[in-house]
Amino acid sequence: MQGSDASGAGLGSSPGSRSAGASAGPGRGMTARWAWGVFAVLFLVHLLDSLDRWLLPAVLRPMSEELELTDTQAGWLATVLLISYALWGPFVGYLADRLWRPRLMAVGIAVWSLATVGTGLARSYGEMQMARALVGIGGSTFGVIALTILMDLFARGVRARVLSAFYLAMPIGAALALSLGSAIARAATWHTAFLVAGAPGLLLALVALALPDPVRGTSEGVDEQRLRLHERVGPSQEDYVDLMVNSSYTYSVFGLAFSMFAIGGLVVWLPTFLVVVHDMTAARASFWLAAIVPAAMVLGMAIGGWLADRYSRVNPRALFLVPAVAMLGSPRCRRAAWARRASPLTAARVVAFAFGRSTISIHLVMFRSWIKARLFRKGESTMTTPIRVAVTGAGGQIGYALLFRLASGVVFGPDQPVALQLLEITPALPALNGTLMELEDCAFPLLSEMKATDKAEEAFARADWVILVGGLPRKDGMSRADLIRANGPIFTGQGKAINDAAGPGVRVLTVANPCNTNCLIARSHAPRVPSDRWFAMTRLDQNRAASQLARKAGVPVASVKKVTIWGNHSDTQYPDYKNAEIAGVPAGSVISDATWFTETFIPTVAKRGGAVIKARGASSAASAANAALGSVHALHVSTPSGDWFSAGVVSDGSYGIPAGLIYSYPLVSKGGCNWSIVQGMHIDDEARKRLDASAAELISERDAVKDLLGPAA
Ligand code: NAX
């Protein structure tokens, strides 16, 4: 677990850190210790909840015999509980959105504990049904509220693991019910077992009364003041309608409902089944179940949580796929267990059931994240989960030109809050703090949070975008080889930090030069970030090329489309004028001077950076910042039809370029960074030579930094 995430205190602060609003965390003055304290109480209550659920099946036979219940009547005792649980759930949700949740939860725990004691005191089937219905109501109150509290306490990146840990209470409770519960029932009576199980719950209800109530949604990283406002406003009817028409949500709910349908029957009848069908004694059945069920559940939960956390970084659908695979595997194991009538082999059945059960926690992580994001987007515009953008070298000249526009909303749109996580070397932090002050003074409504730090892991924590600007700029007279050796080492550490700390869907844009090779180095140290998430900036060259073409043709720059920069962000790049269009026709038809392209256009674009340095005494800054923001925006939105844009990406071998190089191609995006390389472009012999020359340069740069490349190279 990453420290700050796991702490529940969200993005922590460091000596060099400063926050414009509250950082992601439980809010209401809660610390990480409180978060884990609350977790411990909820875990214990959950354990008791599970113990009580398994106690009924553990003592079902002696109870049925004493009360002379038919199997149907015995089954109804569980059904009554589930019906009251399901019917009460929506009311609890409504109340939990409005009241102090720990108090509401304490009432629920008290009701169910008293009802458990009541089950032990029941003398008739009617009394027993009444007690079980109350257990359902109390359990539902706890179940609904506990999850909402946990998800407010712990950030998205660790939730699957926190929930998996929370659900570990289930196997322990089940084991206690099956072993101790049935032993008490055999040594004394089943009544005593319920009396013993109910009593500790009353004590825990008192403890729950003292728990703090975290601000709702705070772990999503939105400013606490805004969240409080949202708490007051509450969800609208439109939010619920949105939820209902969301297929991910509805499929998940149906999936859960069906899994509960299967599991409900199993839980009630498994001990009886072993006794009646497999001719086991009650003690032997309890022994096997008490050993196998918890082991299988622990295994399932640990593996399920781990797998989902791990693979959701690569593919967010893993949160669905892991439970789906587990559920699909379950019936096969079940059939195997039924076919072999040897009792220990029932383990296979139980393992399958437990594994499927464990994956419920993963469903829940996903629902909650989605619901929160949805509700906040629908509330007021500033309620949306912010996009976390980490910028390195934020105190430099490009950084200064970039941050204000980023915070203003031009990149991600007018409804999308942004959180800035800025990295600088330690000596540059004081100046960067001045920039933070200025950002604060701009009062950008979409800037939900910002911090500056000299620690890469902190800057990249949960980042959705990382813009790597930090590094030495090329000085007049500095060779490219000098620059490569000077900047390359920065990207080994930053690549590792991205790998370890960034969000699951992180995208990385490398601006610092040599940007293609720096991108290659960083990527080689971040094996968990897929290859389609890495970009090197050639947008500035694209913009320069478009401006040159527009100026030569005497048209507005907006008329110039389909400008491609092929290859390296260096003198060997090929600004492709042959496939470019001016006002919808090939650029070559509008500009008839063929020698201008080769003798003026290509060298001007390729050497523009050097010309700016000569003229200004410093490298391009505002135009570079503009290009960086343009690159991110182009990937974030859909590319307008009839156009494309350029960026260095990991070559897949398209256009004969060696796979794995960071090579600039023409790209189109479908939005949400879902991009592809434009295929089928005409490349004549002259263009071919230029494409290959740039690829050769990139290969030699790669060779020059071989010692800096990591495991994913
Ligand atoms: P500045 O020197 O103004 O800023 C660079 C900043 O990076 C400094 O504040 C420095 O303290 C910081 N820094 C250095 N090492 C760092 C590290 N290890 N971690 C975090 N921060 C670190 O340069 P600036 O003009 O902003 O240029 C930044 C980079 O962009 C340079 O490498 C430059 O070559 C590159 N450029 C890339 C362009 C492109 O089209 N891809 C064009 C413009 C620019 O030349």
Tab-separated table of N, CA and C in Angstrom, residues 505-611:
chain	number	residue	atom	x	y	z
A	505	GLY	N	-4.821	4.796	-14.527
A	505	GLY	CA	-4.967	5.152	-15.947
A	505	GLY	C	-3.995	6.234	-16.374
A	506	VAL	N	-2.862	6.321	-15.692
A	506	VAL	CA	-1.949	7.447	-15.933
A	506	VAL	C	-1.476	7.529	-17.393
A	507	ARG	N	-1.365	8.764	-17.874
A	507	ARG	CA	-0.757	9.051	-19.181
A	507	ARG	C	0.444	9.945	-18.939
A	508	VAL	N	1.478	9.753	-19.729
A	508	VAL	CA	2.720	10.498	-19.490
A	508	VAL	C	3.132	11.221	-20.768
A	509	LEU	N	3.333	12.528	-20.660
A	509	LEU	CA	3.837	13.312	-21.787
A	509	LEU	C	5.225	13.819	-21.423
A	510	THR	N	6.201	13.471	-22.250
A	510	THR	CA	7.564	13.940	-21.980
A	510	THR	C	7.863	15.148	-22.850
A	511	VAL	N	8.243	16.222	-22.177
A	511	VAL	CA	8.568	17.474	-22.865
A	511	VAL	C	10.077	17.699	-22.812
A	512	ALA	N	10.667	17.377	-21.661
A	512	ALA	CA	12.092	17.655	-21.454
A	512	ALA	C	12.923	16.924	-22.507
A	513	ASN	N	13.886	17.631	-23.035
A	513	ASN	CA	14.699	17.084	-24.125
A	513	ASN	C	15.884	16.244	-23.661
A	514	PRO	N	16.263	15.275	-24.453
A	514	PRO	CA	15.677	14.812	-25.712
A	514	PRO	C	14.399	14.017	-25.416
A	515	CYS	N	13.250	14.597	-25.770
A	515	CYS	CA	11.998	14.077	-25.202
A	515	CYS	C	11.692	12.638	-25.639
A	516	ASN	N	12.039	12.262	-26.878
A	516	ASN	CA	11.731	10.880	-27.294
A	516	ASN	C	12.522	9.882	-26.444
A	517	THR	N	13.820	10.180	-26.290
A	517	THR	CA	14.678	9.230	-25.562
A	517	THR	C	14.407	9.277	-24.063
A	518	ASN	N	14.110	10.460	-23.529
A	518	ASN	CA	13.740	10.530	-22.105
A	518	ASN	C	12.471	9.718	-21.841
A	519	CYS	N	11.551	9.798	-22.779
A	519	CYS	CA	10.302	9.035	-22.659
A	519	CYS	C	10.618	7.533	-22.662
A	520	LEU	N	11.548	7.150	-23.558
A	520	LEU	CA	11.959	5.741	-23.644
A	520	LEU	C	12.551	5.275	-22.310
A	521	ILE	N	13.390	6.129	-21.714
A	521	ILE	CA	14.034	5.753	-20.438
A	521	ILE	C	12.970	5.604	-19.344
A	522	ALA	N	12.110	6.624	-19.230
A	522	ALA	CA	11.084	6.582	-18.167
A	522	ALA	C	10.202	5.351	-18.340
A	523	ARG	N	9.788	5.108	-19.570
A	523	ARG	CA	8.900	3.968	-19.827
A	523	ARG	C	9.564	2.641	-19.448
A	524	SER	N	10.873	2.566	-19.705
A	524	SER	CA	11.568	1.302	-19.447
A	524	SER	C	11.602	0.974	-17.947
A	525	HIS	N	11.342	1.992	-17.106
A	525	HIS	CA	11.337	1.755	-15.657
A	525	HIS	C	9.922	1.658	-15.095
A	526	ALA	N	8.936	1.649	-15.960
A	526	ALA	CA	7.544	1.616	-15.481
A	526	ALA	C	6.786	0.489	-16.164
A	527	PRO	N	7.129	-0.761	-15.850
A	527	PRO	CA	6.525	-1.874	-16.585
A	527	PRO	C	5.008	-1.982	-16.417
A	528	ARG	N	4.457	-1.398	-15.324
A	528	ARG	CA	3.015	-1.569	-15.141
A	528	ARG	C	2.189	-0.565	-15.954
A	529	VAL	N	2.841	0.448	-16.516
A	529	VAL	CA	2.086	1.430	-17.309
A	529	VAL	C	2.150	0.991	-18.781
A	530	PRO	N	0.989	0.648	-19.362
A	530	PRO	CA	1.000	0.080	-20.714
A	530	PRO	C	1.613	1.017	-21.754
A	531	SER	N	2.020	0.430	-22.863
A	531	SER	CA	2.798	1.189	-23.846
A	531	SER	C	1.989	2.300	-24.520
A	532	ASP	N	0.669	2.187	-24.529
A	532	ASP	CA	-0.108	3.233	-25.221
A	532	ASP	C	-0.328	4.480	-24.354
A	533	ARG	N	0.324	4.528	-23.200
A	533	ARG	CA	0.122	5.675	-22.304
A	533	ARG	C	1.286	6.666	-22.358
A	534	TRP	N	2.258	6.438	-23.228
A	534	TRP	CA	3.488	7.247	-23.226
A	534	TRP	C	3.556	8.118	-24.467
A	535	PHE	N	3.878	9.394	-24.259
A	535	PHE	CA	3.931	10.330	-25.376
A	535	PHE	C	5.156	11.240	-25.242
A	536	ALA	N	5.757	11.550	-26.370
A	536	ALA	CA	6.830	12.552	-26.388
A	536	ALA	C	6.328	13.710	-27.238
A	537	MET	N	6.667	14.922	-26.822
A	537	MET	CA	6.030	16.090	-27.447
A	537	MET	C	6.690	16.519	-28.750
A	538	THR	N	5.940	16.386	-29.828
A	538	THR	CA	6.372	16.978	-31.102
A	538	THR	C	5.313	17.973	-31.590
A	539	ARG	N	4.410	18.301	-30.704
A	539	ARG	CA	3.336	19.223	-31.048
A	539	ARG	C	3.869	20.622	-31.370
A	540	LEU	N	4.936	21.010	-30.702
A	540	LEU	CA	5.497	22.338	-30.975
A	540	LEU	C	5.998	22.376	-32.420
A	541	ASP	N	6.611	21.291	-32.859
A	541	ASP	CA	7.079	21.228	-34.253
A	541	ASP	C	5.877	21.250	-35.206
A	542	GLN	N	4.823	20.557	-34.830
A	542	GLN	CA	3.609	20.541	-35.658
A	542	GLN	C	3.044	21.961	-35.780
A	543	ASN	N	2.978	22.665	-34.633
A	543	ASN	CA	2.442	24.028	-34.663
A	543	ASN	C	3.337	24.952	-35.488
A	544	ARG	N	4.651	24.757	-35.319
A	544	ARG	CA	5.580	25.584	-36.098
A	544	ARG	C	5.378	25.331	-37.595
A	545	ALA	N	5.226	24.057	-37.953
A	545	ALA	CA	5.044	23.709	-39.370
A	545	ALA	C	3.747	24.310	-39.907
A	546	ALA	N	2.681	24.207	-39.115
A	546	ALA	CA	1.384	24.736	-39.560
A	546	ALA	C	1.487	26.255	-39.786
A	547	SER	N	2.161	26.937	-38.871
A	547	SER	CA	2.288	28.395	-39.007
A	547	SER	C	3.087	28.771	-40.245
A	548	GLN	N	4.170	28.028	-40.507
A	548	GLN	CA	4.992	28.321	-41.695
A	548	GLN	C	4.181	28.126	-42.971
A	549	LEU	N	3.410	27.033	-43.013
A	549	LEU	CA	2.603	26.756	-44.209
A	549	LEU	C	1.549	27.848	-44.397
A	550	ALA	N	0.896	28.237	-43.286
A	550	ALA	CA	-0.157	29.256	-43.376
A	550	ALA	C	0.438	30.587	-43.853
A	551	ARG	N	1.596	30.921	-43.308
A	551	ARG	CA	2.216	32.196	-43.682
A	551	ARG	C	2.588	32.213	-45.167
A	552	LYS	N	3.168	31.102	-45.596
A	552	LYS	CA	3.584	31.029	-47.012
A	552	LYS	C	2.369	31.099	-47.944
A	553	ALA	N	1.275	30.405	-47.536
A	553	ALA	CA	0.093	30.358	-48.405
A	553	ALA	C	-0.778	31.609	-48.242
A	554	GLY	N	-0.517	32.379	-47.209
A	554	GLY	CA	-1.311	33.588	-46.966
A	554	GLY	C	-2.716	33.262	-46.507
A	555	VAL	N	-2.850	32.214	-45.698
A	555	VAL	CA	-4.183	31.823	-45.194
A	555	VAL	C	-4.124	31.782	-43.662
A	556	PRO	N	-5.307	31.825	-43.013
A	556	PRO	CA	-5.283	31.678	-41.549
A	556	PRO	C	-4.779	30.286	-41.176
A	557	VAL	N	-4.113	30.188	-40.035
A	557	VAL	CA	-3.501	28.909	-39.651
A	557	VAL	C	-4.559	27.817	-39.452
A	558	ALA	N	-5.797	28.228	-39.168
A	558	ALA	CA	-6.863	27.235	-38.971
A	558	ALA	C	-7.162	26.471	-40.257
A	559	SER	N	-6.755	27.020	-41.420
A	559	SER	CA	-7.019	26.314	-42.688
A	559	SER	C	-6.037	25.178	-42.915
A	560	VAL	N	-4.981	25.135	-42.121
A	560	VAL	CA	-3.948	24.106	-42.337
A	560	VAL	C	-4.274	22.880	-41.489
A	561	LYS	N	-4.376	21.749	-42.147
A	561	LYS	CA	-4.728	20.507	-41.441
A	561	LYS	C	-3.744	19.393	-41.822
A	562	LYS	N	-3.868	18.316	-41.070
A	562	LYS	CA	-3.132	17.070	-41.361
A	562	LYS	C	-1.614	17.285	-41.455
A	563	VAL	N	-1.084	18.074	-40.531
A	563	VAL	CA	0.365	18.266	-40.494
A	563	VAL	C	0.970	17.154	-39.637
A	564	THR	N	1.928	16.458	-40.188
A	564	THR	CA	2.555	15.365	-39.445
A	564	THR	C	4.016	15.683	-39.168
A	565	ILE	N	4.445	15.407	-37.959
A	565	ILE	CA	5.876	15.405	-37.662
A	565	ILE	C	6.249	13.938	-37.501
A	566	TRP	N	7.136	13.465	-38.326
A	566	TRP	CA	7.600	12.080	-38.227
A	566	TRP	C	8.921	12.054	-37.461
A	567	GLY	N	9.066	11.087	-36.562
A	567	GLY	CA	10.372	10.783	-36.004
A	567	GLY	C	10.723	11.442	-34.697
A	568	ASN	N	11.929	11.949	-34.644
A	568	ASN	CA	12.518	12.459	-33.410
A	568	ASN	C	12.250	13.956	-33.289
A	569	HIS	N	12.123	14.455	-32.060
A	569	HIS	CA	12.057	15.907	-31.857
A	569	HIS	C	13.492	16.425	-31.906
A	570	SER	N	13.997	16.553	-33.131
A	570	SER	CA	15.392	16.965	-33.343
A	570	SER	C	15.503	17.432	-34.787
A	571	ASP	N	16.710	17.729	-35.180
A	571	ASP	CA	16.905	18.201	-36.561
A	571	ASP	C	16.535	17.144	-37.598
A	572	THR	N	16.516	15.865	-37.210
A	572	THR	CA	16.218	14.817	-38.206
A	572	THR	C	14.717	14.605	-38.408
A	573	GLN	N	13.913	15.299	-37.651
A	573	GLN	CA	12.455	15.120	-37.811
A	573	GLN	C	12.047	15.431	-39.250
A	574	TYR	N	10.916	14.844	-39.639
A	574	TYR	CA	10.422	15.143	-40.986
A	574	TYR	C	9.038	15.786	-40.883
A	575	PRO	N	8.983	17.117	-41.085
A	575	PRO	CA	7.676	17.766	-41.118
A	575	PRO	C	7.038	17.499	-42.479
A	576	ASP	N	6.027	16.669	-42.494
A	576	ASP	CA	5.479	16.112	-43.735
A	576	ASP	C	4.510	17.096	-44.402
A	577	TYR	N	5.011	17.810	-45.393
A	577	TYR	CA	4.165	18.781	-46.105
A	577	TYR	C	3.376	18.093	-47.214
A	578	LYS	N	3.835	16.886	-47.612
A	578	LYS	CA	3.204	16.241	-48.767
A	578	LYS	C	1.812	15.722	-48.436
A	579	ASN	N	1.606	15.330	-47.197
A	579	ASN	CA	0.277	14.842	-46.804
A	579	ASN	C	-0.547	15.933	-46.097
A	580	ALA	N	0.063	17.138	-45.934
A	580	ALA	CA	-0.671	18.227	-45.271
A	580	ALA	C	-1.674	18.846	-46.245
A	581	GLU	N	-2.699	19.473	-45.673
A	581	GLU	CA	-3.713	20.121	-46.512
A	581	GLU	C	-3.880	21.581	-46.097
A	582	ILE	N	-4.109	22.403	-47.103
A	582	ILE	CA	-4.428	23.811	-46.839
A	582	ILE	C	-5.801	24.063	-47.455
A	583	ALA	N	-6.730	24.448	-46.628
A	583	ALA	CA	-8.117	24.666	-47.066
A	583	ALA	C	-8.651	23.443	-47.828
A	584	GLY	N	-8.299	22.271	-47.371
A	584	GLY	CA	-8.875	21.035	-47.919
A	584	GLY	C	-8.153	20.490	-49.134
A	585	VAL	N	-7.107	21.171	-49.645
A	585	VAL	CA	-6.367	20.628	-50.796
A	585	VAL	C	-4.910	20.410	-50.393
A	586	PRO	N	-4.196	19.515	-51.104
A	586	PRO	CA	-2.811	19.247	-50.716
A	586	PRO	C	-1.979	20.534	-50.680
A	587	ALA	N	-1.135	20.637	-49.663
A	587	ALA	CA	-0.323	21.850	-49.489
A	587	ALA	C	0.512	22.128	-50.731
A	588	GLY	N	0.993	21.041	-51.385
A	588	GLY	CA	1.824	21.194	-52.579
A	588	GLY	C	1.073	21.840	-53.733
A	589	SER	N	-0.264	21.728	-53.751
A	589	SER	CA	-1.037	22.367	-54.826
A	589	SER	C	-1.243	23.849	-54.533
A	590	VAL	N	-1.226	24.212	-53.269
A	590	VAL	CA	-1.440	25.623	-52.915
A	590	VAL	C	-0.121	26.392	-53.008
A	591	ILE	N	0.962	25.750	-52.529
A	591	ILE	CA	2.285	26.390	-52.585
A	591	ILE	C	3.047	25.735	-53.728
A	592	SER	N	3.182	26.460	-54.823
A	592	SER	CA	3.751	25.837	-56.023
A	592	SER	C	5.280	25.798	-56.002
A	593	ASP	N	5.893	26.551	-55.114
A	593	ASP	CA	7.358	26.629	-55.055
A	593	ASP	C	7.912	25.382	-54.343
A	594	ALA	N	8.257	24.352	-55.150
A	594	ALA	CA	8.653	23.060	-54.563
A	594	ALA	C	9.949	23.164	-53.760
A	595	THR	N	10.874	24.016	-54.221
A	595	THR	CA	12.143	24.109	-53.485
A	595	THR	C	11.960	24.766	-52.109
A	596	TRP	N	10.917	25.577	-51.972
A	596	TRP	CA	10.684	26.229	-50.657
A	596	TRP	C	10.509	25.172	-49.560
A	597	PHE	N	9.806	24.087	-49.926
A	597	PHE	CA	9.548	23.046	-48.920
A	597	PHE	C	10.849	22.435	-48.411
A	598	THR	N	11.711	22.078	-49.356
A	598	THR	CA	12.923	21.369	-48.932
A	598	THR	C	14.006	22.311	-48.408
A	599	GLU	N	14.073	23.502	-48.985
A	599	GLU	CA	15.187	24.387	-48.603
A	599	GLU	C	14.843	25.374	-47.487
A	600	THR	N	13.589	25.672	-47.340
A	600	THR	CA	13.219	26.640	-46.298
A	600	THR	C	12.341	26.008	-45.220
A	601	PHE	N	11.235	25.387	-45.676
A	601	PHE	CA	10.241	24.887	-44.710
A	601	PHE	C	10.830	23.847	-43.742
A	602	ILE	N	11.398	22.776	-44.282
A	602	ILE	CA	11.897	21.702	-43.409
A	602	ILE	C	12.991	22.213	-42.469
A	603	PRO	N	14.022	22.917	-42.973
A	603	PRO	CA	15.044	23.399	-42.028
A	603	PRO	C	14.493	24.409	-41.019
A	604	THR	N	13.567	25.259	-41.449
A	604	THR	CA	13.029	26.262	-40.506
A	604	THR	C	12.337	25.574	-39.338
A	605	VAL	N	11.497	24.580	-39.671
A	605	VAL	CA	10.771	23.889	-38.603
A	605	VAL	C	11.755	23.121	-37.710
A	606	ALA	N	12.664	22.395	-38.354
A	606	ALA	CA	13.564	21.537	-37.581
A	606	ALA	C	14.524	22.348	-36.704
A	607	LYS	N	14.899	23.525	-37.170
A	607	LYS	CA	15.899	24.302	-36.413
A	607	LYS	C	15.285	25.499	-35.689
A	608	ARG	N	13.982	25.509	-35.599
A	608	ARG	CA	13.306	26.660	-35.000
A	608	ARG	C	13.704	26.845	-33.523
A	609	GLY	N	13.852	25.737	-32.818
A	609	GLY	CA	14.220	25.820	-31.399
A	609	GLY	C	15.524	26.575	-31.219
A	610	GLY	N	16.511	26.231	-32.063
A	610	GLY	CA	17.819	26.890	-31.986
A	610	GLY	C	17.693	28.370	-32.323
A	611	ALA	N	16.858	28.688	-33.317
A	611	ALA	CA	16.679	30.087	-33.713
A	611	ALA	C	16.068	30.904	-32.572
